[in-house]
PDB file of C-alpha atoms in Angstrom:
ATOM      1  CA  MET A   1      -0.114   0.006   0.143  1.00 47.00           C
ATOM      2  CA  SER A   2       1.138   3.498  -0.890  1.00 46.00           C
ATOM      3  CA  SER A   3       0.627   6.185   1.500  1.00 46.00           C
ATOM      4  CA  SER A   4       0.908   8.915  -1.587  1.00 43.00           C
ATOM      5  CA  ARG A   5      -2.912   8.914  -1.611  1.00 44.00           C
ATOM      6  CA  PHE A   6      -3.108  10.869   1.452  1.00 46.00           C
ATOM      7  CA  VAL A   7      -0.855  13.571   0.608  1.00 44.00           C
ATOM      8  CA  PRO A   8      -2.050  16.230  -1.817  1.00 46.00           C
ATOM      9  CA  GLN A   9      -0.305  15.900  -5.124  1.00 48.00           C
ATOM     10  CA  SER A  10       0.570  19.104  -6.946  1.00 45.00           C
ATOM     11  CA  PRO A  11      -0.232  19.389 -10.320  1.00 49.00           C
ATOM     12  CA  SER A  12       2.509  19.623 -13.054  1.00 51.00           C
ATOM     13  CA  ASN A  13       2.324  23.733 -13.065  1.00 51.00           C
ATOM     14  CA  GLY A  14       3.469  23.489  -9.354  1.00 49.00           C
ATOM     15  CA  LYS A  15       0.375  24.897  -7.843  1.00 49.00           C
ATOM     16  CA  ILE A  16      -1.307  23.014  -5.205  1.00 45.00           C
ATOM     17  CA  GLN A  17      -5.108  22.517  -5.634  1.00 41.00           C
ATOM     18  CA  PRO A  18      -7.350  23.602  -2.545  1.00 54.00           C
ATOM     19  CA  LEU A  19      -8.421  20.719  -0.442  1.00 45.00           C
ATOM     20  CA  SER A  20     -11.985  21.822  -0.235  1.00 53.00           C
ATOM     21  CA  THR A  21     -13.967  23.099  -3.107  1.00 79.00           C
ATOM     22  CA  ILE A  22     -17.318  24.844  -2.919  1.00 83.00           C
ATOM     23  CA  PRO A  23     -20.171  22.342  -3.769  1.00 88.00           C
ATOM     24  CA  ASP A  24     -22.582  23.071  -6.426  1.00 92.00           C
ATOM     25  CA  TYR A  25     -25.635  23.472  -3.731  1.00 93.00           C
ATOM     26  CA  ALA A  26     -28.014  24.563  -6.209  1.00 93.00           C
ATOM     27  CA  GLY A  27     -27.493  21.291  -8.514  1.00 94.00           C
ATOM     28  CA  LEU A  28     -27.576  18.890  -5.748  1.00 95.00           C
ATOM     29  CA  VAL A  29     -30.764  20.270  -4.291  1.00 95.00           C
ATOM     30  CA  LYS A  30     -32.421  20.140  -7.564  1.00 94.00           C
ATOM     31  CA  TYR A  31     -31.046  16.609  -8.059  1.00 95.00           C
ATOM     32  CA  LEU A  32     -32.576  15.402  -4.746  1.00 95.00           C
ATOM     33  CA  LEU A  33     -36.082  17.293  -5.250  1.00 93.00           C
ATOM     34  CA  GLN A  34     -36.883  16.890  -8.743  1.00 93.00           C
ATOM     35  CA  PRO A  35     -38.102  13.232  -8.381  1.00 93.00           C
ATOM     36  CA  PHE A  36     -40.893  14.347  -5.929  1.00 92.00           C
ATOM     37  CA  LEU A  37     -41.953  17.106  -8.058  1.00 91.00           C
ATOM     38  CA  GLU A  38     -45.027  17.052 -10.500  1.00 90.00           C
ATOM     39  CA  SER A  39     -43.974  20.018 -12.312  1.00 86.00           C
ATOM     40  CA  LYS A  40     -40.212  20.174 -12.343  1.00 86.00           C
ATOM     41  CA  GLU A  41     -40.121  23.818 -14.018  1.00 87.00           C
ATOM     42  CA  SER A  42     -41.744  25.062 -10.828  1.00 87.00           C
ATOM     43  CA  LEU A  43     -38.698  24.431  -8.444  1.00 90.00           C
ATOM     44  CA  LYS A  44     -36.823  27.667  -7.953  1.00 93.00           C
ATOM     45  CA  VAL A  45     -33.488  27.514  -5.914  1.00 93.00           C
ATOM     46  CA  ASP A  46     -31.664  30.502  -4.819  1.00 93.00           C
ATOM     47  CA  CYS A  47     -28.308  29.959  -3.128  1.00 93.00           C
ATOM     48  CA  GLU A  48     -26.322  32.523  -0.970  1.00 92.00           C
ATOM     49  CA  ILE A  49     -23.015  31.971   0.143  1.00 89.00           C
ATOM     50  CA  SER A  50     -21.642  34.409   2.689  1.00 87.00           C
ATOM     51  CA  SER A  51     -18.328  35.868   2.071  1.00 85.00           C
ATOM     52  CA  SER A  52     -17.460  36.768   5.530  1.00 88.00           C
ATOM     53  CA  ARG A  53     -19.046  33.622   7.231  1.00 88.00           C
ATOM     54  CA  PRO A  54     -18.914  29.820   6.330  1.00 90.00           C
ATOM     55  CA  ARG A  55     -22.523  29.907   5.731  1.00 93.00           C
ATOM     56  CA  VAL A  56     -24.980  29.054   2.899  1.00 94.00           C
ATOM     57  CA  TRP A  57     -28.373  29.788   2.707  1.00 95.00           C
ATOM     58  CA  ILE A  58     -30.665  27.933   0.295  1.00 95.00           C
ATOM     59  CA  ARG A  59     -34.092  28.923  -0.471  1.00 95.00           C
ATOM     60  CA  LEU A  60     -36.495  26.822  -2.263  1.00 93.00           C
ATOM     61  CA  ALA A  61     -39.640  27.481  -3.890  1.00 92.00           C
ATOM     62  CA  PHE A  62     -42.233  25.077  -5.673  1.00 89.00           C
ATOM     63  CA  GLU A  63     -45.864  24.524  -6.248  1.00 86.00           C
ATOM     64  CA  GLY A  64     -48.133  23.702  -3.254  1.00 84.00           C
ATOM     65  CA  GLU A  65     -49.292  20.376  -4.748  1.00 84.00           C
ATOM     66  CA  ASP A  66     -45.940  19.110  -4.430  1.00 88.00           C
ATOM     67  CA  LYS A  67     -45.557  19.980  -0.700  1.00 89.00           C
ATOM     68  CA  GLY A  68     -46.654  16.837   0.538  1.00 89.00           C
ATOM     69  CA  ARG A  69     -44.361  14.678  -1.620  1.00 91.00           C
ATOM     70  CA  VAL A  70     -41.568  16.812  -0.879  1.00 91.00           C
ATOM     71  CA  PHE A  71     -41.986  16.670   2.766  1.00 92.00           C
ATOM     72  CA  GLY A  72     -42.934  12.918   3.135  1.00 92.00           C
ATOM     73  CA  ARG A  73     -44.392  11.320   6.076  1.00 92.00           C
ATOM     74  CA  GLY A  74     -43.336  12.943   9.224  1.00 93.00           C
ATOM     75  CA  GLY A  75     -41.070  15.127   7.175  1.00 92.00           C
ATOM     76  CA  ARG A  76     -38.623  12.198   6.503  1.00 95.00           C
ATOM     77  CA  ASN A  77     -38.015  13.156   2.765  1.00 94.00           C
ATOM     78  CA  ILE A  78     -37.009  16.968   3.664  1.00 94.00           C
ATOM     79  CA  GLN A  79     -34.852  15.844   6.685  1.00 96.00           C
ATOM     80  CA  ALA A  80     -33.090  13.380   4.510  1.00 96.00           C
ATOM     81  CA  ILE A  81     -32.509  16.256   1.666  1.00 95.00           C
ATOM     82  CA  ARG A  82     -31.627  18.588   4.791  1.00 95.00           C
ATOM     83  CA  THR A  83     -29.138  15.864   6.186  1.00 96.00           C
ATOM     84  CA  THR A  84     -27.526  15.556   2.636  1.00 95.00           C
ATOM     85  CA  MET A  85     -27.032  19.190   2.089  1.00 95.00           C
ATOM     86  CA  GLU A  86     -25.662  19.558   5.677  1.00 95.00           C
ATOM     87  CA  ALA A  87     -23.005  16.686   4.858  1.00 95.00           C
ATOM     88  CA  ALA A  88     -21.992  18.545   1.845  1.00 93.00           C
ATOM     89  CA  ALA A  89     -21.645  21.733   3.434  1.00 93.00           C
ATOM     90  CA  SER A  90     -19.588  20.182   6.266  1.00 93.00           C
ATOM     91  CA  ALA A  91     -17.129  18.455   3.868  1.00 91.00           C
ATOM     92  CA  ALA A  92     -16.587  22.019   2.511  1.00 90.00           C
ATOM     93  CA  GLY A  93     -16.143  23.536   5.972  1.00 91.00           C
ATOM     94  CA  GLN A  94     -19.472  25.483   6.020  1.00 92.00           C
ATOM     95  CA  SER A  95     -22.825  25.334   7.453  1.00 94.00           C
ATOM     96  CA  VAL A  96     -25.975  25.311   5.608  1.00 94.00           C
ATOM     97  CA  TYR A  97     -29.375  26.797   6.220  1.00 94.00           C
ATOM     98  CA  LEU A  98     -32.529  25.468   3.940  1.00 93.00           C
ATOM     99  CA  ASP A  99     -35.531  27.532   3.676  1.00 93.00           C
ATOM    100  CA  ILE A 100     -38.546  26.147   1.728  1.00 91.00           C
ATOM    101  CA  TYR A 101     -41.455  28.258   0.462  1.00 86.00           C
ATOM    102  CA  GLY A 102     -44.336  26.741  -1.461  1.00 70.00           C
ATOM    103  CA  GLY A 103     -47.776  27.482  -2.146  1.00 58.00           C
ATOM    104  CA  THR A 104     -50.094  29.048   0.687  1.00 45.00           C
ATOM    105  CA  THR A 105     -53.316  27.507   0.746  1.00 41.00           C
ATOM    106  CA  LEU A 106     -55.280  27.763   3.924  1.00 35.00           C
ATOM    107  CA  GLU A 107     -57.310  24.416   4.307  1.00 39.00           C
ATOM    108  CA  HIS A 108     -58.525  24.816   7.645  1.00 37.00           C
ATOM    109  CA  ASP A 109     -59.407  28.716   7.375  1.00 40.00           C
ATOM    110  CA  SER A 110     -62.587  29.874   9.146  1.00 39.00           C
ATOM    111  CA  GLY A 111     -63.924  31.381   6.011  1.00 39.00           C
ATOM    112  CA  PRO A 112     -63.292  33.932   3.186  1.00 42.00           C
ATOM    113  CA  PRO A 113     -61.560  36.994   4.160  1.00 43.00           C
ATOM    114  CA  ASN A 114     -63.325  40.261   4.758  1.00 43.00           C
ATOM    115  CA  ARG A 115     -63.277  43.257   2.252  1.00 43.00           C
ATOM    116  CA  SER A 116     -60.257  44.780   3.917  1.00 44.00           C
ATOM    117  CA  GLY A 117     -58.246  41.645   3.520  1.00 44.00           C
ATOM    118  CA  THR A 118     -58.041  40.374   6.938  1.00 44.00           C
ATOM    119  CA  ARG A 119     -59.976  37.617   8.828  1.00 49.00           C
ATOM    120  CA  THR A 120     -62.615  38.402  10.918  1.00 47.00           C
ATOM    121  CA  PRO A 121     -61.515  38.354  14.732  1.00 52.00           C
ATOM    122  CA  LEU A 122     -62.786  35.524  16.508  1.00 54.00           C
ATOM    123  CA  PRO A 123     -65.419  36.292  19.361  1.00 53.00           C
ATOM    124  CA  ARG A 124     -63.658  37.118  22.701  1.00 55.00           C
ATOM    125  CA  SER A 125     -64.416  34.691  25.702  1.00 54.00           C
ATOM    126  CA  SER A 126     -66.066  36.214  28.669  1.00 56.00           C
ATOM    127  CA  SER A 127     -63.848  37.446  31.399  1.00 58.00           C
ATOM    128  CA  ALA A 128     -66.045  35.605  34.025  1.00 58.00           C
ATOM    129  CA  PRO A 129     -64.362  32.926  35.932  1.00 59.00           C
ATOM    130  CA  ARG A 130     -65.647  29.402  34.887  1.00 60.00           C
ATOM    131  CA  SER A 131     -66.943  27.410  37.525  1.00 61.00           C
ATOM    132  CA  SER A 132     -65.878  23.531  37.327  1.00 59.00           C
ATOM    133  CA  PRO A 133     -68.489  21.012  36.942  1.00 61.00           C
ATOM    134  CA  ARG A 134     -69.689  19.036  40.154  1.00 66.00           C
ATOM    135  CA  LEU A 135     -69.471  15.605  40.503  1.00 68.00           C
ATOM    136  CA  ARG A 136     -72.370  13.758  42.264  1.00 69.00           C
ATOM    137  CA  SER A 137     -71.243  10.886  44.554  1.00 66.00           C
ATOM    138  CA  ARG A 138     -73.643   7.908  44.697  1.00 64.00           C
TER     139      ARG A 138
END
């Protein structure tokens, strides 16, 4: 066995290549997410790499219908994607933050918004103290 594979080799021009290169975060996240998407064109990825700190912010946006497939049961799919992105970032000496934006459909809304664009407030509960129910003994 040769131990030379653990020592960085210099190329023929004499310059040493950096050990860690910045991963293609946008390409990696697209590769991981596209199998879950119905319409692959709806995926928007924004990657911001901080120059002062070793941090990367990745912002994702996709259609609301794909949200269930992307997140998976109990968030397993998205957690696996986050873990993969964190592993790629830590190999490059960075930390990664993954923000996800999707369609905002309110399924459990109490009704349509009023004309001003805000929801009607819920009725206030009375300020009188509630009495606890009394139990009868038999």
